[in-house]
Short mmCIF file of C-alpha atoms in Angstrom, two decimals:
data_model
loop_
_atom_site.label_atom_id
_atom_site.label_comp_id
_atom_site.label_asym_id
_atom_site.label_seq_id
_atom_site.Cartn_x
_atom_site.Cartn_y
_atom_site.Cartn_z
CA ALA H 65 -18.05 56.90 167.29
CA ALA H 66 -17.19 53.80 165.28
CA THR H 67 -13.77 52.19 165.81
CA TRP H 68 -12.44 51.28 162.39
CA SER H 69 -9.11 49.59 162.98
CA LEU H 70 -8.82 45.90 162.72
CA GLY H 71 -5.58 45.67 164.68
CA SER H 72 -2.82 44.85 162.21
CA SER H 73 -3.33 46.97 159.11
CA ARG H 74 -1.92 44.39 156.76
CA ALA H 75 -2.67 40.70 156.18
CA ASN H 76 -0.36 38.77 153.95
CA ALA H 77 -1.08 35.38 152.43
CA LYS H 78 1.32 32.83 151.02
CA ILE H 79 0.37 30.91 147.90
CA THR H 80 -1.22 27.81 149.28
CA GLU H 81 -4.29 25.58 148.54
CA GLU H 82 -6.34 28.45 149.92
CA SER H 83 -5.13 30.63 147.01
CA ASN H 84 -6.37 28.26 144.38
CA TRP H 85 -8.92 29.71 141.86
CA PRO H 86 -10.49 26.91 139.80
CA LEU H 87 -12.32 29.24 137.35
CA TRP H 88 -9.12 30.86 136.04
CA THR H 89 -9.83 29.45 132.49
CA ALA H 90 -12.55 32.05 132.05
CA LEU H 91 -9.73 34.55 131.58
CA PRO H 92 -6.52 32.48 131.15
CA VAL H 93 -3.85 34.99 132.16
CA ALA H 94 -1.30 34.96 135.00
CA PRO H 95 -1.30 33.91 137.77
CA PHE H 96 -3.76 31.41 136.42
CA ASN H 97 -5.11 29.38 139.31
CA ARG H 98 -2.56 30.58 141.91
CA ARG H 99 -4.26 33.80 143.15
CA LYS H 100 -2.50 35.08 146.22
CA THR H 101 -4.43 37.85 148.09
CA ILE H 102 -3.10 40.54 150.43
CA ARG H 103 -5.31 42.87 152.46
CA TYR H 104 -4.35 46.18 153.85
CA GLU H 105 -6.13 49.23 155.35
CA VAL H 106 -5.77 52.31 153.12
CA ALA H 107 -7.92 54.67 155.17
CA PRO H 108 -10.10 54.40 158.28
CA GLY H 109 -12.84 51.96 157.20
CA VAL H 110 -11.38 51.34 153.74
CA TYR H 111 -9.55 48.13 152.90
CA ALA H 112 -7.75 47.02 149.74
CA PHE H 113 -7.61 43.34 148.66
CA ASP H 114 -4.78 42.99 146.03
CA GLN H 115 -4.33 40.16 143.66
CA MET H 116 -2.14 40.04 140.53
CA ILE H 117 -2.86 39.91 136.86
CA GLY H 118 -0.66 39.90 133.75
CA ILE H 119 0.86 38.33 130.66
CA TYR H 120 4.50 37.61 129.88
CA TYR H 121 5.51 38.57 133.37
CA VAL H 122 4.08 42.09 132.84
CA HIS H 123 2.31 41.67 136.13
CA VAL H 124 0.44 44.41 137.99
CA PRO H 125 -1.94 44.54 140.93
CA ILE H 126 -5.66 44.17 140.43
CA ARG H 127 -7.54 45.44 143.42
CA MET H 128 -10.85 45.10 145.23
CA SER H 129 -11.82 47.71 147.81
CA VAL H 130 -14.08 47.17 150.74
CA VAL H 131 -15.65 50.06 152.66
CA VAL H 132 -17.29 50.06 156.06
CA VAL H 133 -20.85 51.64 156.01
CA ASN H 134 -23.64 52.67 158.36
CA GLN H 135 -21.91 51.70 161.56
CA ASN H 136 -24.31 53.84 163.58
CA ASP H 137 -27.33 51.97 162.33
CA PRO H 138 -27.54 48.34 163.78
CA GLN H 139 -30.02 47.40 161.00
CA GLN H 140 -27.91 48.68 158.09
CA LYS H 141 -24.29 48.47 159.15
CA GLY H 142 -21.94 46.31 157.09
CA LEU H 143 -19.71 46.36 154.13
CA LEU H 144 -19.71 47.54 150.50
CA VAL H 145 -17.51 45.69 148.02
CA TYR H 146 -16.15 47.55 144.96
CA ALA H 147 -14.53 45.78 141.94
CA PRO H 148 -14.54 42.12 143.22
CA VAL H 149 -11.40 39.99 142.72
CA ALA H 150 -11.36 36.18 142.53
CA PRO H 151 -13.21 34.87 145.65
CA THR H 152 -10.62 32.27 146.69
CA LYS H 153 -10.88 30.67 150.07
CA GLU H 154 -7.98 32.90 151.14
CA CYS H 155 -9.68 36.03 149.89
CA LEU H 156 -12.90 35.11 151.60
CA SER H 157 -11.13 34.27 154.84
CA LEU H 158 -9.50 37.75 154.91
CA LEU H 159 -12.92 39.27 154.13
CA GLN H 160 -14.63 37.29 156.86
CA GLU H 161 -12.52 39.03 159.45
CA LEU H 162 -14.12 42.35 158.30
CA ILE H 163 -17.60 40.80 158.30
CA ASP H 164 -17.19 39.60 161.82
CA ARG H 165 -16.13 43.07 162.98
CA PHE H 166 -18.32 45.41 160.91
CA GLY H 167 -21.27 43.40 159.64
CA PRO H 168 -22.37 41.60 156.47
CA ILE H 169 -21.74 42.35 152.85
CA ARG H 170 -24.60 44.71 151.91
CA ASP H 171 -23.72 45.72 148.43
CA ILE H 172 -21.32 44.63 145.65
CA ILE H 173 -20.46 46.83 142.65
CA ASP H 174 -18.80 45.88 139.36
CA PRO H 175 -17.70 49.40 138.32
CA SER H 176 -16.40 48.52 134.92
CA THR H 177 -17.20 46.94 131.53
CA ALA H 178 -13.66 45.57 131.31
CA VAL H 179 -13.40 41.73 131.21
CA GLU H 180 -10.66 41.53 133.90
CA HIS H 181 -13.13 42.97 136.42
CA LYS H 182 -16.33 41.49 135.05
CA VAL H 183 -14.95 37.94 135.04
CA ASN H 184 -14.72 37.87 138.81
CA ALA H 185 -17.81 39.83 139.69
CA GLY H 186 -20.40 37.11 138.98
CA PRO H 187 -18.64 34.31 140.94
CA PHE H 188 -18.04 36.78 143.82
CA ALA H 189 -21.69 37.87 143.93
CA ARG H 190 -22.78 34.21 144.06
CA VAL H 191 -20.89 33.82 147.31
CA PHE H 192 -23.06 36.55 148.89
CA PRO H 193 -26.54 36.00 147.42
CA ASN H 194 -28.08 38.16 150.13
CA ALA H 195 -26.13 41.22 149.06
CA LYS H 196 -27.39 43.62 146.40
CA PHE H 197 -25.26 43.23 143.27
CA TYR H 198 -24.92 46.18 140.90
CA VAL H 199 -23.10 46.44 137.55
CA THR H 200 -22.72 49.40 135.27
CA ASP H 201 -25.57 49.53 132.86
CA LYS H 202 -23.65 49.26 129.55
CA GLN H 203 -22.07 45.77 129.91
CA TYR H 204 -21.15 44.24 126.59
CA ALA H 205 -19.26 41.29 125.09
CA PHE H 206 -17.09 41.20 121.97
CA PRO H 207 -17.28 40.06 119.20
CA LEU H 208 -20.87 38.90 119.98
CA ASN H 209 -22.80 41.03 122.41
CA LEU H 210 -24.45 38.62 124.88
CA PRO H 211 -26.97 39.18 127.70
CA ASN H 212 -25.75 39.46 131.27
CA SER H 213 -26.76 35.85 132.14
CA PHE H 214 -24.27 34.67 129.41
CA LEU H 215 -21.50 36.75 130.94
CA GLY H 216 -21.61 34.86 134.23
CA LEU H 217 -23.68 37.41 136.10
CA PRO H 218 -26.34 36.06 138.45
CA SER H 219 -30.09 36.52 137.93
CA TRP H 220 -30.34 39.19 140.69
CA THR H 221 -27.88 41.56 139.01
CA LYS H 222 -29.19 45.11 139.00
CA PRO H 223 -27.96 48.03 136.75
CA LEU H 224 -26.24 50.66 138.89
CA PRO H 225 -27.96 54.13 138.52
CA ARG H 226 -25.83 56.56 136.62
CA SER H 227 -25.71 58.78 139.66
CA SER H 228 -26.60 58.82 143.33
CA VAL H 229 -27.90 62.37 142.91
CA GLY H 230 -31.63 62.41 143.38
CA SER H 231 -31.60 58.75 144.42
CA ASP H 232 -31.94 57.08 147.86
CA ILE H 233 -29.81 54.08 146.73
CA TRP H 234 -27.32 54.83 149.58
CA GLY H 235 -29.72 56.48 151.97
CA GLY H 236 -29.79 59.82 150.28
CA GLU H 237 -27.71 62.82 151.38
CA SER H 238 -27.44 61.39 154.90
CA GLY H 239 -25.90 58.17 153.75
CA ASP H 240 -22.19 57.23 153.79
CA ILE H 241 -21.87 56.79 150.02
CA GLU H 242 -22.19 58.89 146.80
CA HIS H 243 -21.40 57.75 143.31
CA GLU H 244 -21.21 59.01 139.72
CA VAL H 245 -20.71 56.91 136.55
CA LEU H 246 -18.51 57.99 133.69
CA THR H 247 -19.76 56.61 130.36
CA VAL H 248 -18.00 57.04 126.98
CA LYS H 249 -18.60 55.06 123.84
CA PRO H 250 -15.30 54.98 122.01
CA GLY H 251 -16.49 53.11 118.94
CA ILE H 252 -18.87 50.66 117.40
CA GLY H 253 -19.48 47.64 119.62
CA SER H 254 -17.66 48.88 122.67
CA MET H 255 -18.29 51.03 125.82
CA PHE H 256 -16.24 52.37 128.69
CA GLN H 257 -17.68 52.96 132.14
CA ASP H 258 -16.06 53.79 135.42
CA VAL H 259 -17.77 54.35 138.80
CA ALA H 260 -16.41 57.13 141.08
CA LEU H 261 -17.56 56.15 144.61
CA TYR H 262 -17.15 58.53 147.49
CA HIS H 263 -16.92 57.10 151.00
CA LYS H 264 -17.80 60.13 153.17
CA PRO H 265 -16.64 58.82 156.61
CA SER H 266 -13.07 58.47 155.38
CA ASP H 267 -12.92 61.24 152.73
CA THR H 268 -11.94 58.56 150.20
CA MET H 269 -12.88 58.19 146.50
CA LEU H 270 -12.68 54.87 144.65
CA VAL H 271 -12.23 54.69 140.93
CA CYS H 272 -11.59 51.67 138.81
CA ASP H 273 -9.47 52.50 135.70
CA ALA H 274 -9.85 56.26 135.25
CA VAL H 275 -6.52 57.19 136.86
CA PHE H 276 -3.30 55.52 137.90
CA ALA H 277 -0.11 56.45 139.69
CA VAL H 278 3.15 54.70 140.17
CA THR H 279 6.52 55.10 141.87
CA GLU H 280 9.74 53.09 141.47
CA GLU H 281 8.91 50.88 144.44
CA PRO H 282 7.26 47.57 143.33
CA PRO H 283 3.83 46.86 144.71
CA LEU H 284 3.63 44.54 147.70
CA ILE H 285 1.72 41.88 145.80
CA LEU H 286 4.86 41.34 143.72
CA THR H 287 7.29 41.29 146.65
CA GLN H 288 5.53 39.10 149.26
CA GLU H 289 6.09 35.76 147.52
CA GLU H 290 9.07 34.41 145.53
CA GLU H 291 6.81 33.05 142.83
CA TYR H 292 5.53 36.59 142.10
CA THR H 293 8.87 38.30 142.59
CA ARG H 294 10.12 36.32 139.61
CA ALA H 295 8.42 38.75 137.31
CA LEU H 296 10.57 41.65 138.57
CA LEU H 297 13.80 39.73 138.12
CA PHE H 298 12.71 38.39 134.70
CA HIS H 299 12.42 41.90 133.36
CA ALA H 300 15.60 43.15 135.14
CA ARG H 301 17.73 41.06 132.75
CA ASP H 302 19.87 42.94 130.23
CA THR H 303 20.74 39.76 128.35
CA LYS H 304 18.70 36.64 127.68
CA ASP H 305 20.74 34.25 129.89
CA GLU H 306 21.65 36.71 132.62
CA VAL H 307 21.13 35.52 136.20
CA VAL H 308 19.77 38.47 138.07
CA LEU H 309 20.35 38.65 141.83
CA ASP H 310 17.32 39.41 144.00
CA THR H 311 18.19 42.84 145.33
CA PRO H 312 16.03 45.90 145.97
CA GLU H 313 17.61 47.76 143.03
CA ASN H 314 17.02 44.82 140.68
CA ARG H 315 13.41 44.68 141.77
CA ARG H 316 13.03 48.39 141.01
CA LYS H 317 14.70 47.93 137.68
CA GLY H 318 12.31 45.16 136.72
CA TRP H 319 9.34 47.13 138.00
CA ARG H 320 10.27 50.17 135.91
CA ARG H 321 10.30 48.06 132.80
CA ILE H 322 7.03 46.30 133.63
CA VAL H 323 5.38 49.70 134.06
CA LEU H 324 6.66 51.03 130.74
CA LEU H 325 5.56 47.83 128.90
CA PHE H 326 2.23 47.89 130.66
CA ASP H 327 1.53 51.51 129.72
CA PHE H 328 2.98 51.80 126.26
CA PHE H 329 3.50 48.27 124.78
CA PHE H 330 6.51 49.60 122.86
CA PRO H 331 7.99 52.34 125.06
CA GLY H 332 10.28 54.94 123.56
CA SER H 333 13.37 53.90 125.52
CA GLY H 334 13.12 50.31 124.45
CA ARG H 335 13.23 48.25 121.29
CA GLY H 336 10.92 45.30 120.59
CA ASP H 337 11.61 42.43 118.36
CA LEU H 338 8.60 40.11 117.99
CA GLY H 339 10.08 38.27 115.05
CA PRO H 340 11.48 34.72 114.91
CA GLY H 341 14.95 35.61 116.27
CA PRO H 342 14.25 35.84 120.00
CA ILE H 343 11.73 32.98 119.67
CA LEU H 344 14.34 30.68 118.15
CA GLU H 345 16.79 31.61 120.86
CA ALA H 346 14.21 30.85 123.54
CA LEU H 347 13.49 27.43 122.02
CA GLN H 348 17.15 26.59 122.58
CA THR H 349 16.69 26.90 126.36
CA PRO H 350 13.30 25.32 127.13
CA THR H 351 14.31 24.58 130.71
CA TYR H 352 15.02 28.22 131.63
CA LYS H 353 14.21 28.48 135.30
CA ASP H 354 11.60 31.23 135.06
CA GLY H 355 9.84 29.82 132.01
CA TRP H 356 9.21 31.20 128.50
CA GLY H 357 12.63 29.73 127.58
CA GLY H 358 13.95 33.10 128.73
CA TRP H 359 12.33 34.73 125.71
CA LYS H 360 13.53 38.31 125.66
CA PRO H 361 11.97 40.33 122.76
CA PHE H 362 12.72 43.73 124.36
CA SER H 363 15.99 45.56 124.94
CA TRP H 364 16.48 48.82 126.71
CA GLY H 365 18.43 51.96 125.91
CA PRO H 366 20.38 54.34 128.18
CA ASP H 367 17.38 56.58 128.81
CA GLU H 368 15.15 53.97 130.42
CA VAL H 369 15.31 55.62 133.86
CA LYS H 370 14.57 59.06 132.41
CA ASP H 371 11.65 57.54 130.49
CA PHE H 372 10.14 56.02 133.65
CA GLU H 373 10.69 59.10 135.78
CA THR H 374 8.98 61.27 133.24
CA PHE H 375 5.95 59.01 133.31
CA SER H 376 5.95 58.48 137.07
CA ALA H 377 6.50 62.17 138.04
CA ASN H 378 7.07 60.93 141.55
CA GLY H 379 3.70 59.21 141.75
CA LYS H 380 1.54 61.96 140.23
CA PRO H 381 -1.78 60.66 139.03
CA THR H 382 -2.38 60.35 135.29
CA VAL H 383 -4.65 58.67 132.82
CA LEU H 384 -3.31 55.45 131.18
CA PRO H 385 -2.71 56.23 127.49
CA ILE H 386 -5.08 53.56 126.14
CA ILE H 387 -7.75 54.94 128.51
CA GLN H 388 -7.06 58.49 127.27
CA ILE H 389 -7.60 57.29 123.73
CA ILE H 390 -11.05 56.10 124.85
CA LEU H 391 -11.95 59.21 126.97
CA ALA H 392 -10.86 61.50 124.14
CA ARG H 393 -13.93 60.27 122.24
CA GLY H 394 -16.14 61.81 124.92
CA PRO H 395 -14.50 64.95 126.41
CA GLU H 396 -17.86 66.58 127.26
CA GLU H 397 -18.87 63.55 129.26
CA VAL H 398 -15.51 63.54 131.09
CA GLN H 399 -16.02 67.21 132.07
CA ARG H 400 -19.56 66.54 133.22
CA TRP H 401 -18.34 63.70 135.41
CA LEU H 402 -15.58 65.81 136.83
CA SER H 403 -18.06 68.60 137.58
CA VAL H 404 -19.80 66.17 139.97
CA VAL H 405 -16.97 64.25 141.61
CA THR H 406 -14.75 67.26 142.24
CA LYS H 407 -17.45 68.66 144.51
CA TRP H 408 -16.78 65.81 146.90
CA ASN H 409 -14.44 66.52 149.80
CA PHE H 410 -12.05 63.59 149.26
CA LYS H 411 -8.46 63.56 150.52
CA ARG H 412 -7.32 60.35 148.80
CA VAL H 413 -8.15 58.24 145.75
CA ILE H 414 -7.95 54.45 145.46
CA PRO H 415 -7.57 53.14 141.85
CA MET H 416 -7.95 49.42 141.21
CA HIS H 417 -4.54 49.03 139.62
CA LEU H 418 -0.92 50.10 140.45
CA ASP H 419 -0.34 52.26 143.51
CA ALA H 420 -2.86 52.96 146.28
CA PRO H 421 -3.72 54.98 148.22
CA LEU H 422 -3.05 58.27 146.40
CA ALA H 423 -2.98 61.47 148.48
CA VAL H 424 -5.05 63.47 145.99
CA ASN H 425 -7.62 66.24 146.48
CA PRO H 426 -10.34 67.16 143.94
CA ALA H 427 -8.19 69.84 142.23
CA GLN H 428 -5.27 67.47 141.82
CA PHE H 429 -7.57 64.74 140.52
CA GLU H 430 -8.99 67.08 137.91
CA GLU H 431 -5.51 67.92 136.67
CA ALA H 432 -5.06 64.36 135.33
CA PHE H 433 -7.90 65.13 132.84
CA GLU H 434 -6.56 68.41 131.53
CA PHE H 435 -6.76 67.08 127.98
CA ALA H 436 -10.57 67.03 128.17
CA LYS H 437 -10.69 70.77 129.03
CA SER H 438 -7.79 71.95 126.81
CA GLY H 439 -9.20 70.50 123.61
CA LYS H 440 -5.74 68.88 122.92
CA ASN H 441 -5.09 65.18 123.33
CA GLU H 442 -1.78 65.81 125.14
CA VAL H 443 -0.02 63.62 127.63
CA ARG H 444 2.48 64.81 130.27
CA PHE H 445 5.01 62.07 129.33
CA CYS H 446 7.33 61.45 126.45
CA ASP H 447 5.93 61.62 122.83
CA GLU H 448 8.24 58.70 121.97
CA ASP H 449 6.24 56.58 124.37
CA VAL H 450 2.90 57.21 122.66
CA ARG H 451 4.17 56.97 119.12
CA PHE H 452 3.22 53.27 118.80
CA LEU H 453 -0.28 53.91 120.23
CA ARG H 454 -0.67 56.95 117.98
CA ALA H 455 0.19 54.84 114.94
CA ALA H 456 -2.30 52.19 116.01
CA GLU H 457 -4.99 54.81 116.55
CA GLU H 458 -4.40 56.23 113.08
CA GLY H 459 -4.09 52.84 111.52
CA PRO H 460 -5.45 49.42 112.74
CA LEU H 461 -7.76 50.98 115.32
CA ASN H 462 -9.14 53.56 112.93
CA PHE H 463 -11.96 51.22 111.90
CA SER H 464 -13.06 50.42 115.44
CA VAL H 465 -12.92 53.83 117.24
CA TYR H 466 -14.68 57.01 116.40
CA LYS H 467 -12.68 60.04 115.38
CA SER H 468 -11.77 62.14 118.38
CA PRO H 469 -12.38 65.92 118.46
CA LEU H 470 -9.12 66.18 120.34
CA GLY H 471 -6.91 64.56 117.77
CA THR H 472 -4.40 61.80 118.49
CA LEU H 473 -2.13 61.35 121.48
CA ARG H 474 0.75 63.83 121.70
CA GLY H 475 3.48 64.45 124.14
CA LYS H 476 6.70 66.37 124.39
CA SER H 477 9.82 64.92 122.86
CA CYS H 478 12.27 63.61 125.49
CA ASP H 479 15.01 62.73 122.97
CA LEU H 480 14.96 59.16 124.26
CA ARG H 481 17.76 57.02 122.98
CA LYS H 482 17.01 53.46 121.87
CA PRO H 483 19.39 50.57 122.32
#
């Protein structure tokens, strides 16, 4: 039997020259060129490589997963990489330890059409030209749809088959891997795809953006380095010039707010002011220690914790509201995809953002997509939180997305009080 453990299950990395990413200008968002990587084992033979991504200190993990494959076959043993992150020297050094133990990179998969994943996939694949490089088959660019070569993808890029069923791509039924692609076209000029990948030896399923889960504890990528922890304390402020102490509770407070902003843009327990007032105030303090002049366009009401806890539900998986808007344009495809992936015997799910791993079985995973079966575009969290997205869906987005047979996003009123 194969021995999976690599000794220490976690490898942390400080922000050094090894963390530098010179191609950050291809997607100029935080942390720009300073891409710290942490690696940790999430299941036997399954490793997560977390980096960070965000805007205005709304910083969240972006994750690459690496799975060990075919360890009983000396000619085929090695690694499969799912959702590549920026291949910094630091990231590659942490990966090399796995290569030395388990064998070479055999396959690389970009499981998404989203730019934050696609932008790193090409550079990563070029580091391992001997590996097979697959992308989902409906890659696109906006506003001008360009060929793959213009999107930074190498010439040996191959389209990933929509399903491993009836294919020998992973060695057939006896192989370590199965996969199934979810494909929904939400509107003119756009496409959503996500690859569910089942790693049989560990009973683990990987997904990219289809589900998320979160608890009040900030992710490790935001707590391992002072430069990244700054985001938590920045959002923990209640007033613009407040100096927030670095305590576990203030970190949780900042994380709650980051999650609500990340999910809803204008959450129901907060109030946003994107007008000139907060900007003018920020211009008066240009040397604010954490940047942005201390710009604080959001304030929070007394039900902020209630709002977060309703969304989190103690870490229960759910679909991000903006993703549900997309998937509601193709409920039949969602149900077809679920009919395949819920036959797999997985015990955990690894999403490529927010918390991981999630102790989720097929039935619990399917619950997150109840809207596709019920015929109602309902969310389990507060209606006040999706009010802004609903208005956008009915208004500005109306021209770019198809009408959904499920209607617009709806939740139950939580009577959230604004500041």
